[in-house]
Tab-separated table of C-alpha atoms in Angstrom:
chain	number	residue	atom	x	y	z
T	26	UNK	CA	-74.710	16.545	81.223
T	27	UNK	CA	-73.082	15.467	84.469
T	28	UNK	CA	-71.133	17.690	86.875
T	29	UNK	CA	-67.747	16.707	85.401
T	30	UNK	CA	-68.915	17.744	81.949
T	31	UNK	CA	-70.369	21.077	83.041
T	32	UNK	CA	-67.249	22.227	84.927
T	33	UNK	CA	-65.423	23.608	81.833
T	34	UNK	CA	-68.726	25.105	80.723
T	35	UNK	CA	-68.932	27.104	83.928
T	36	UNK	CA	-65.492	28.566	83.197
T	37	UNK	CA	-66.753	29.568	79.757
T	38	UNK	CA	-69.886	31.109	81.278
T	39	UNK	CA	-67.761	33.106	83.720
T	40	UNK	CA	-65.435	34.359	80.986
T	41	UNK	CA	-68.335	35.760	78.944
T	42	UNK	CA	-70.648	36.662	81.823
T	43	UNK	CA	-73.357	34.364	80.594
T	44	UNK	CA	-75.865	31.831	81.786
T	45	UNK	CA	-77.682	29.601	79.280
T	46	UNK	CA	-81.041	30.944	78.114
T	47	UNK	CA	-81.913	28.021	75.807
T	48	UNK	CA	-80.911	24.389	75.525
T	49	UNK	CA	-81.262	21.701	72.886
T	50	UNK	CA	-80.290	18.103	72.281
T	51	UNK	CA	-80.518	15.437	69.598
T	52	UNK	CA	-79.722	11.711	69.545
T	53	UNK	CA	-77.336	9.760	67.408
T	54	UNK	CA	-78.764	7.002	65.265
T	55	UNK	CA	-77.992	3.491	64.206
T	56	UNK	CA	-79.274	2.285	60.857
T	57	UNK	CA	-80.738	-1.199	61.167
T	58	UNK	CA	-80.702	-1.683	57.396
T	59	UNK	CA	-80.736	0.448	54.260
T	60	UNK	CA	-77.193	1.732	53.748
T	61	UNK	CA	-76.217	4.216	51.024
T	62	UNK	CA	-79.785	4.181	49.727
T	63	UNK	CA	-80.782	7.630	50.996
T	64	UNK	CA	-78.927	9.656	48.378
T	65	UNK	CA	-80.381	7.273	45.795
T	66	UNK	CA	-83.989	8.151	46.771
T	67	UNK	CA	-84.364	4.791	48.507
T	68	UNK	CA	-85.631	3.342	51.774
T	69	UNK	CA	-83.898	3.352	55.167
T	70	UNK	CA	-84.684	1.988	58.630
T	71	UNK	CA	-82.773	3.808	61.410
T	72	UNK	CA	-83.508	4.074	65.124
T	73	UNK	CA	-82.267	6.451	67.816
T	74	UNK	CA	-79.492	5.451	70.215
T	75	UNK	CA	-79.037	6.589	73.840
T	76	UNK	CA	-76.037	8.802	73.086
T	77	UNK	CA	-76.848	12.462	72.381
T	78	UNK	CA	-75.406	15.883	71.586
T	79	UNK	CA	-76.222	18.730	73.984
T	80	UNK	CA	-76.215	22.471	73.273
T	81	UNK	CA	-76.550	25.460	75.621
T	82	UNK	CA	-76.794	29.008	74.318
T	83	UNK	CA	-76.930	32.572	75.655
T	84	UNK	CA	-78.095	35.412	73.418
T	85	UNK	CA	-75.898	38.476	72.868
T	86	UNK	CA	-76.848	41.996	71.792
T	87	UNK	CA	-74.079	42.231	69.157
T	88	UNK	CA	-73.048	40.096	66.154
T	89	UNK	CA	-70.225	38.221	67.900
T	90	UNK	CA	-70.256	34.440	68.314
T	91	UNK	CA	-68.219	32.627	70.951
T	92	UNK	CA	-68.158	28.829	70.877
T	93	UNK	CA	-66.851	26.224	73.293
T	94	UNK	CA	-66.789	22.477	72.619
T	95	UNK	CA	-65.743	20.096	75.352
T	96	UNK	CA	-65.151	17.352	72.770
T	97	UNK	CA	-62.123	18.886	71.025
T	98	UNK	CA	-58.823	18.108	72.700
T	99	UNK	CA	-58.280	17.147	76.343
T	100	UNK	CA	-59.556	20.465	77.719
T	101	UNK	CA	-62.017	21.510	75.054
T	102	UNK	CA	-61.524	24.268	72.504
T	103	UNK	CA	-62.963	27.725	71.867
T	104	UNK	CA	-63.562	29.631	68.660
T	105	UNK	CA	-65.019	33.066	67.916
T	106	UNK	CA	-66.326	34.710	64.755
T	107	UNK	CA	-68.661	37.467	63.609
T	108	UNK	CA	-72.022	36.780	61.993
T	109	UNK	CA	-71.673	37.359	58.261
T	110	UNK	CA	-68.005	36.301	58.172
T	111	UNK	CA	-68.644	32.546	57.972
T	112	UNK	CA	-66.427	30.549	55.630
T	113	UNK	CA	-65.458	26.850	55.610
T	114	UNK	CA	-62.071	26.186	57.198
T	115	UNK	CA	-62.350	22.383	57.498
T	116	UNK	CA	-62.387	22.611	61.274
T	117	UNK	CA	-64.864	21.482	63.925
T	118	UNK	CA	-66.513	24.889	64.045
T	119	UNK	CA	-67.544	24.688	60.372
T	120	UNK	CA	-70.773	23.016	61.520
T	121	UNK	CA	-71.618	25.959	63.788
T	122	UNK	CA	-70.679	28.517	61.141
T	123	UNK	CA	-72.725	26.596	58.592
T	124	UNK	CA	-75.863	26.849	60.722
T	125	UNK	CA	-75.642	30.626	61.184
T	126	UNK	CA	-74.700	31.048	57.514
T	127	UNK	CA	-77.769	29.114	56.355
T	128	UNK	CA	-80.170	30.765	58.781
T	129	UNK	CA	-79.096	34.186	57.560
T	130	UNK	CA	-79.230	33.026	53.928
T	131	UNK	CA	-82.861	32.030	54.475
T	132	UNK	CA	-83.748	35.342	56.096
T	133	UNK	CA	-84.044	34.269	59.737
T	134	UNK	CA	-83.218	37.014	62.214
T	135	UNK	CA	-80.574	35.968	64.731
T	136	UNK	CA	-78.120	37.878	66.898
T	137	UNK	CA	-74.736	36.923	68.257
T	138	UNK	CA	-74.519	34.348	71.013
T	139	UNK	CA	-72.318	32.387	73.379
T	140	UNK	CA	-72.654	28.629	72.926
T	141	UNK	CA	-71.336	25.488	74.549
T	142	UNK	CA	-71.555	21.987	73.096
T	143	UNK	CA	-70.993	18.507	74.416
T	144	UNK	CA	-71.641	15.097	72.883
T	145	UNK	CA	-71.353	11.511	74.032
T	146	UNK	CA	-71.788	10.236	70.458
T	147	UNK	CA	-68.347	9.045	69.349
T	148	UNK	CA	-67.109	10.891	66.268
T	149	UNK	CA	-66.196	8.781	63.254
T	150	UNK	CA	-68.197	5.795	64.490
T	151	UNK	CA	-70.861	5.883	61.781
T	152	UNK	CA	-73.550	6.894	64.289
T	153	UNK	CA	-74.438	10.309	62.900
T	154	UNK	CA	-72.538	12.540	65.309
T	155	UNK	CA	-72.479	15.402	62.778
T	156	UNK	CA	-76.213	15.187	62.052
T	157	UNK	CA	-76.994	15.085	65.783
T	158	UNK	CA	-74.878	18.210	66.288
T	159	UNK	CA	-76.650	20.082	63.505
T	160	UNK	CA	-80.139	19.026	64.592
T	161	UNK	CA	-79.352	19.983	68.196
T	162	UNK	CA	-78.081	23.373	67.006
T	163	UNK	CA	-81.154	24.107	64.906
T	164	UNK	CA	-83.432	23.011	67.760
T	165	UNK	CA	-81.630	25.345	70.131
T	166	UNK	CA	-81.789	28.273	67.709
T	167	UNK	CA	-85.472	27.545	67.122
T	168	UNK	CA	-86.145	27.970	70.827
T	169	UNK	CA	-83.760	30.864	71.445
T	170	UNK	CA	-84.831	33.001	68.476
T	171	UNK	CA	-88.451	31.758	68.117
T	172	UNK	CA	-87.871	30.447	64.596
T	173	UNK	CA	-90.710	28.841	62.644
T	174	UNK	CA	-89.054	25.526	61.794
T	175	UNK	CA	-90.639	22.072	61.683
T	176	UNK	CA	-88.691	18.931	62.533
T	177	UNK	CA	-88.561	17.971	58.848
T	178	UNK	CA	-87.328	21.458	57.910
T	179	UNK	CA	-84.607	21.144	60.556
T	180	UNK	CA	-83.509	17.860	58.993
T	181	UNK	CA	-83.421	19.365	55.499
T	182	UNK	CA	-81.475	22.418	56.661
T	183	UNK	CA	-79.003	20.203	58.517
T	184	UNK	CA	-78.382	18.303	55.287
T	185	UNK	CA	-77.986	21.613	53.447
T	186	UNK	CA	-75.225	22.665	55.864
T	187	UNK	CA	-73.345	19.398	55.385
T	188	UNK	CA	-73.713	19.452	51.601
T	189	UNK	CA	-73.118	23.115	50.842
T	190	UNK	CA	-70.940	24.417	53.662
T	191	UNK	CA	-69.057	21.537	55.269
T	192	UNK	CA	-68.595	19.775	51.928
T	193	UNK	CA	-69.924	16.316	52.833
T	194	UNK	CA	-72.396	15.161	50.182
T	195	UNK	CA	-74.552	13.120	52.537
T	196	UNK	CA	-78.112	11.943	52.029
T	197	UNK	CA	-81.060	12.825	54.241
T	198	UNK	CA	-81.261	9.721	56.446
T	199	UNK	CA	-79.015	10.855	59.307
T	200	UNK	CA	-80.698	14.208	59.723
T	201	UNK	CA	-84.227	12.787	59.519
T	202	UNK	CA	-83.316	10.078	62.018
T	203	UNK	CA	-81.780	12.514	64.487
T	204	UNK	CA	-84.747	14.873	64.152
T	205	UNK	CA	-87.593	12.323	64.080
T	206	UNK	CA	-86.485	8.918	65.367
T	207	UNK	CA	-86.885	7.666	68.902
T	208	UNK	CA	-85.850	4.638	70.898
T	209	UNK	CA	-88.166	1.647	70.787
T	210	UNK	CA	-89.214	2.296	67.192
T	211	UNK	CA	-87.544	2.157	63.789
T	212	UNK	CA	-88.079	5.062	61.396
T	213	UNK	CA	-89.175	3.568	58.073
T	214	UNK	CA	-88.323	6.451	55.763
T	215	UNK	CA	-88.881	6.914	52.046
T	216	UNK	CA	-86.106	9.376	51.222
T	217	UNK	CA	-87.707	10.286	47.907
T	218	UNK	CA	-91.029	11.518	49.306
T	219	UNK	CA	-89.852	11.991	52.935
T	220	UNK	CA	-92.901	10.005	54.039
T	221	UNK	CA	-92.120	8.087	57.201
T	222	UNK	CA	-93.655	5.604	59.616
T	223	UNK	CA	-92.498	4.584	63.078
T	224	UNK	CA	-92.359	0.791	63.334
T	225	UNK	CA	-92.477	-0.660	66.847
T	226	UNK	CA	-89.458	-2.830	67.639
T	227	UNK	CA	-89.988	-6.223	69.310
T	228	UNK	CA	-88.123	-5.225	72.479
T	229	UNK	CA	-89.456	-8.164	74.472
T	230	UNK	CA	-88.077	-10.649	71.946
T	231	UNK	CA	-84.803	-9.145	70.784
T	232	UNK	CA	-81.889	-6.962	71.876
T	233	UNK	CA	-80.184	-4.497	69.547
T	234	UNK	CA	-76.463	-4.064	70.053
T	235	UNK	CA	-74.004	-1.541	68.635
T	236	UNK	CA	-70.222	-1.878	68.839
T	237	UNK	CA	-67.746	0.783	67.699
T	238	UNK	CA	-64.751	-0.785	65.949
T	239	UNK	CA	-62.394	2.062	66.850
T	240	UNK	CA	-61.612	2.580	63.145
T	241	UNK	CA	-62.711	6.147	62.429
T	242	UNK	CA	-64.220	7.352	59.198
T	243	UNK	CA	-65.028	10.794	57.801
T	244	UNK	CA	-67.730	11.559	55.246
T	245	UNK	CA	-65.878	14.524	53.797
T	246	UNK	CA	-62.552	12.724	53.318
T	247	UNK	CA	-63.440	9.055	52.846
T	248	UNK	CA	-64.678	7.174	49.797
T	249	UNK	CA	-68.242	8.233	50.622
T	250	UNK	CA	-68.258	10.987	48.005
T	251	UNK	CA	-66.698	8.604	45.476
T	252	UNK	CA	-69.521	6.106	45.970
T	253	UNK	CA	-72.058	8.845	45.433
T	254	UNK	CA	-70.446	9.844	42.145
T	255	UNK	CA	-70.366	6.195	41.054
T	256	UNK	CA	-74.100	5.917	41.708
T	257	UNK	CA	-74.718	9.037	39.645
T	258	UNK	CA	-72.738	7.505	36.778
T	259	UNK	CA	-74.692	4.248	37.132
T	260	UNK	CA	-77.895	6.262	36.760
T	261	UNK	CA	-76.570	7.898	33.611
T	262	UNK	CA	-75.633	4.540	32.127
T	263	UNK	CA	-79.021	3.058	33.008
T	264	UNK	CA	-80.924	6.114	31.802
T	265	UNK	CA	-82.723	6.752	35.090
T	266	UNK	CA	-83.016	9.737	37.408
T	267	UNK	CA	-82.123	7.713	40.503
T	268	UNK	CA	-81.414	4.094	41.384
T	269	UNK	CA	-84.765	4.044	43.198
T	270	UNK	CA	-86.276	3.784	39.697
T	271	UNK	CA	-84.565	0.430	39.087
T	272	UNK	CA	-86.780	-2.361	40.406
T	273	UNK	CA	-85.339	-5.338	38.532
T	274	UNK	CA	-81.875	-6.506	39.582
T	275	UNK	CA	-81.332	-7.930	36.110
T	276	UNK	CA	-81.309	-4.418	34.675
T	277	UNK	CA	-78.077	-3.490	36.437
T	278	UNK	CA	-76.221	-6.319	34.698
T	279	UNK	CA	-76.309	-4.228	31.518
T	280	UNK	CA	-73.595	-1.873	32.757
T	281	UNK	CA	-69.932	-2.460	33.549
T	282	UNK	CA	-68.232	-2.554	36.920
T	283	UNK	CA	-67.752	-0.804	39.264
T	284	UNK	CA	-71.072	0.849	38.426
T	285	UNK	CA	-72.881	-2.479	38.093
T	286	UNK	CA	-71.812	-3.564	41.575
T	287	UNK	CA	-72.669	-0.218	43.149
T	288	UNK	CA	-76.130	-0.232	41.558
T	289	UNK	CA	-76.710	-3.875	42.501
T	290	UNK	CA	-76.093	-3.047	46.157
T	291	UNK	CA	-78.501	-0.104	46.177
T	292	UNK	CA	-81.297	-1.914	44.335
T	293	UNK	CA	-81.008	-5.059	46.453
T	294	UNK	CA	-80.703	-3.015	49.656
T	295	UNK	CA	-83.979	-1.234	48.953
T	296	UNK	CA	-85.680	-4.601	48.624
T	297	UNK	CA	-84.097	-5.741	51.892
T	298	UNK	CA	-85.476	-2.709	53.747
T	299	UNK	CA	-89.017	-3.530	52.583
T	300	UNK	CA	-88.563	-7.140	53.652
T	301	UNK	CA	-87.055	-6.059	56.992
T	302	UNK	CA	-90.082	-3.922	57.834
T	303	UNK	CA	-92.336	-6.899	57.146
T	304	UNK	CA	-90.118	-9.148	59.270
T	305	UNK	CA	-90.261	-6.710	62.202
T	306	UNK	CA	-94.023	-6.402	61.964
T	307	UNK	CA	-94.332	-10.207	61.945
T	308	UNK	CA	-91.727	-10.609	64.716
T	309	UNK	CA	-89.735	-12.824	62.338
T	310	UNK	CA	-86.297	-12.289	63.839
T	311	UNK	CA	-84.628	-15.068	61.884
T	312	UNK	CA	-85.557	-13.412	58.600
T	313	UNK	CA	-84.549	-9.988	59.909
T	314	UNK	CA	-81.170	-11.368	60.918
T	315	UNK	CA	-80.662	-13.018	57.539
T	316	UNK	CA	-81.428	-9.714	55.791
T	317	UNK	CA	-78.835	-7.934	57.938
T	318	UNK	CA	-76.226	-10.559	57.080
T	319	UNK	CA	-77.031	-10.217	53.367
T	320	UNK	CA	-76.814	-6.444	53.682
T	321	UNK	CA	-73.323	-6.654	55.145
T	322	UNK	CA	-72.153	-9.014	52.397
T	323	UNK	CA	-73.492	-6.574	49.805
T	324	UNK	CA	-71.685	-3.619	51.401
T	325	UNK	CA	-68.495	-5.653	51.626
T	326	UNK	CA	-68.515	-7.204	48.147
T	327	UNK	CA	-70.563	-4.910	45.881
T	328	UNK	CA	-70.257	-1.497	47.520
T	329	UNK	CA	-66.807	-2.154	48.984
T	330	UNK	CA	-67.161	0.115	52.001
T	331	UNK	CA	-66.247	-2.346	54.734
T	332	UNK	CA	-62.795	-2.846	56.226
T	333	UNK	CA	-61.164	-5.985	57.694
T	334	UNK	CA	-61.790	-4.890	61.282
T	335	UNK	CA	-65.529	-4.434	60.639
T	336	UNK	CA	-65.704	-7.779	58.851
T	337	UNK	CA	-64.004	-9.392	61.838
T	338	UNK	CA	-66.471	-7.834	64.286
T	339	UNK	CA	-69.384	-9.138	62.221
T	340	UNK	CA	-67.793	-12.598	61.962
T	341	UNK	CA	-67.207	-12.767	65.718
T	342	UNK	CA	-70.771	-11.616	66.402
T	343	UNK	CA	-72.239	-14.244	64.097
T	344	UNK	CA	-70.226	-16.970	65.831
T	345	UNK	CA	-72.605	-16.623	68.795
T	346	UNK	CA	-75.714	-18.764	68.380
T	347	UNK	CA	-77.860	-16.161	70.128
T	348	UNK	CA	-77.104	-13.598	67.405
T	349	UNK	CA	-79.643	-13.456	64.564
T	350	UNK	CA	-77.716	-11.009	62.384
T	351	UNK	CA	-75.064	-8.281	62.304
T	352	UNK	CA	-73.816	-5.764	59.773
T	353	UNK	CA	-71.781	-2.644	59.181
T	354	UNK	CA	-73.810	0.475	59.905
T	355	UNK	CA	-73.159	4.005	58.693
T	356	UNK	CA	-71.110	5.387	55.836
T	357	UNK	CA	-68.464	2.678	56.019
T	358	UNK	CA	-64.660	2.637	55.812
T	359	UNK	CA	-64.656	2.064	59.561
T	360	UNK	CA	-67.213	2.901	62.202
T	361	UNK	CA	-69.560	0.497	63.958
T	362	UNK	CA	-71.608	-2.659	63.587
T	363	UNK	CA	-75.219	-3.200	64.570
T	364	UNK	CA	-76.687	-6.555	65.440
T	365	UNK	CA	-79.729	-8.247	66.918
T	366	UNK	CA	-79.696	-11.123	69.382
T	367	UNK	CA	-81.953	-13.008	71.756
T	368	UNK	CA	-83.495	-10.819	74.435
T	369	UNK	CA	-81.371	-10.507	77.554
T	370	UNK	CA	-78.117	-11.728	75.984
T	371	UNK	CA	-76.688	-8.524	74.450
T	372	UNK	CA	-74.414	-7.383	77.286
T	373	UNK	CA	-72.768	-10.777	77.727
T	374	UNK	CA	-72.345	-11.315	73.986
T	375	UNK	CA	-70.978	-7.810	73.365
T	376	UNK	CA	-68.371	-8.200	76.080
T	377	UNK	CA	-67.246	-11.487	74.541
T	378	UNK	CA	-67.126	-9.925	71.056
T	379	UNK	CA	-65.121	-6.913	72.254
T	380	UNK	CA	-62.693	-9.112	74.182
T	381	UNK	CA	-61.930	-11.373	71.215
T	382	UNK	CA	-61.719	-8.401	68.826
T	383	UNK	CA	-59.141	-6.694	71.012
T	384	UNK	CA	-57.070	-9.869	71.169
T	385	UNK	CA	-57.065	-10.222	67.373
T	386	UNK	CA	-56.555	-6.575	66.325
T	387	UNK	CA	-54.748	-3.444	67.474
T	388	UNK	CA	-58.068	-1.697	68.119
T	389	UNK	CA	-60.262	-1.420	71.193
T	390	UNK	CA	-63.971	-2.016	70.587
T	391	UNK	CA	-66.456	0.095	72.534
T	392	UNK	CA	-69.906	-1.205	73.416
T	393	UNK	CA	-72.406	1.608	72.845
T	394	UNK	CA	-75.681	-0.320	72.982
T	395	UNK	CA	-76.705	-1.690	75.385
T	396	UNK	CA	-75.406	1.000	77.717
T	397	UNK	CA	-73.278	-0.078	80.651
T	398	UNK	CA	-75.090	-0.336	83.961
T	399	UNK	CA	-73.640	2.174	86.422
């Protein structure tokens, strides 16, 4: 955190007579391919992005909790509560309350605390800002209260908070990516077994770029939960426990739409992830790009989670000959695109994409990867 960011934190420290005794952080993620497969026991391929969430904490001797987030409103926002009084209020502090609620539910001994949070992951951009917050919180509590928690357990508990306290029925990809992924590799994750492998990215041959459309989405209020229910109904109609069990695309033709289309996306997307891993290992960027393009078409036409602005960003990106592929990334209904292009061309191409996008829509696109050179 830079000096500008820490200034309001110092005011918070002074108000509560505290200095941080533990710190934690966690990165956002971009999913290269494998969308809406995680809650269907499928395969995903995310990687970490430079943007992170940062937490600082100071332990108290009572059961009071005082929070400050610099990301809410122009001057930040505070909230206080007592341990044991947590209840969802559909506000930003639900994530913090959810963590202390779950830790106490599982028998971990924690006291009250003062906590400050800051993130440079844009909210509603489909880059896992909520998962990064939760992972950063659990990491900080692990250090502050000497909790026996593995990185995988932190991911699972972060998902538990989202599912059972915040009310967003998300899969496990975001939390596993934020807890385990790093830059320079892709996390090839089997969400059924939680087995994972880090696949080295061909950084010398390709650039990854991420552009935020400016159209915000929310897991707890968007069509995300609807898509999950439609997948569950598709499973019932097909007589399977999860869509991971369906290996033949012809099988999904037996059921009616919209369940057929939803299942077709998930089954075909799992196959694309497997092929994408092979393409990365073989440095076959043309095939990887084609798979990303096919993935976007599937999300747009079968899963119906894209929006016109995202489709336009992808179209503009693909108009550049240096771009191998581009697609919607994240939960959908807004958010960001991810793409791959020839090494050394990403900054120039992204600036051209953002400029044209702004001229053709009412939104301002933000280039997140590659980071601007200061």
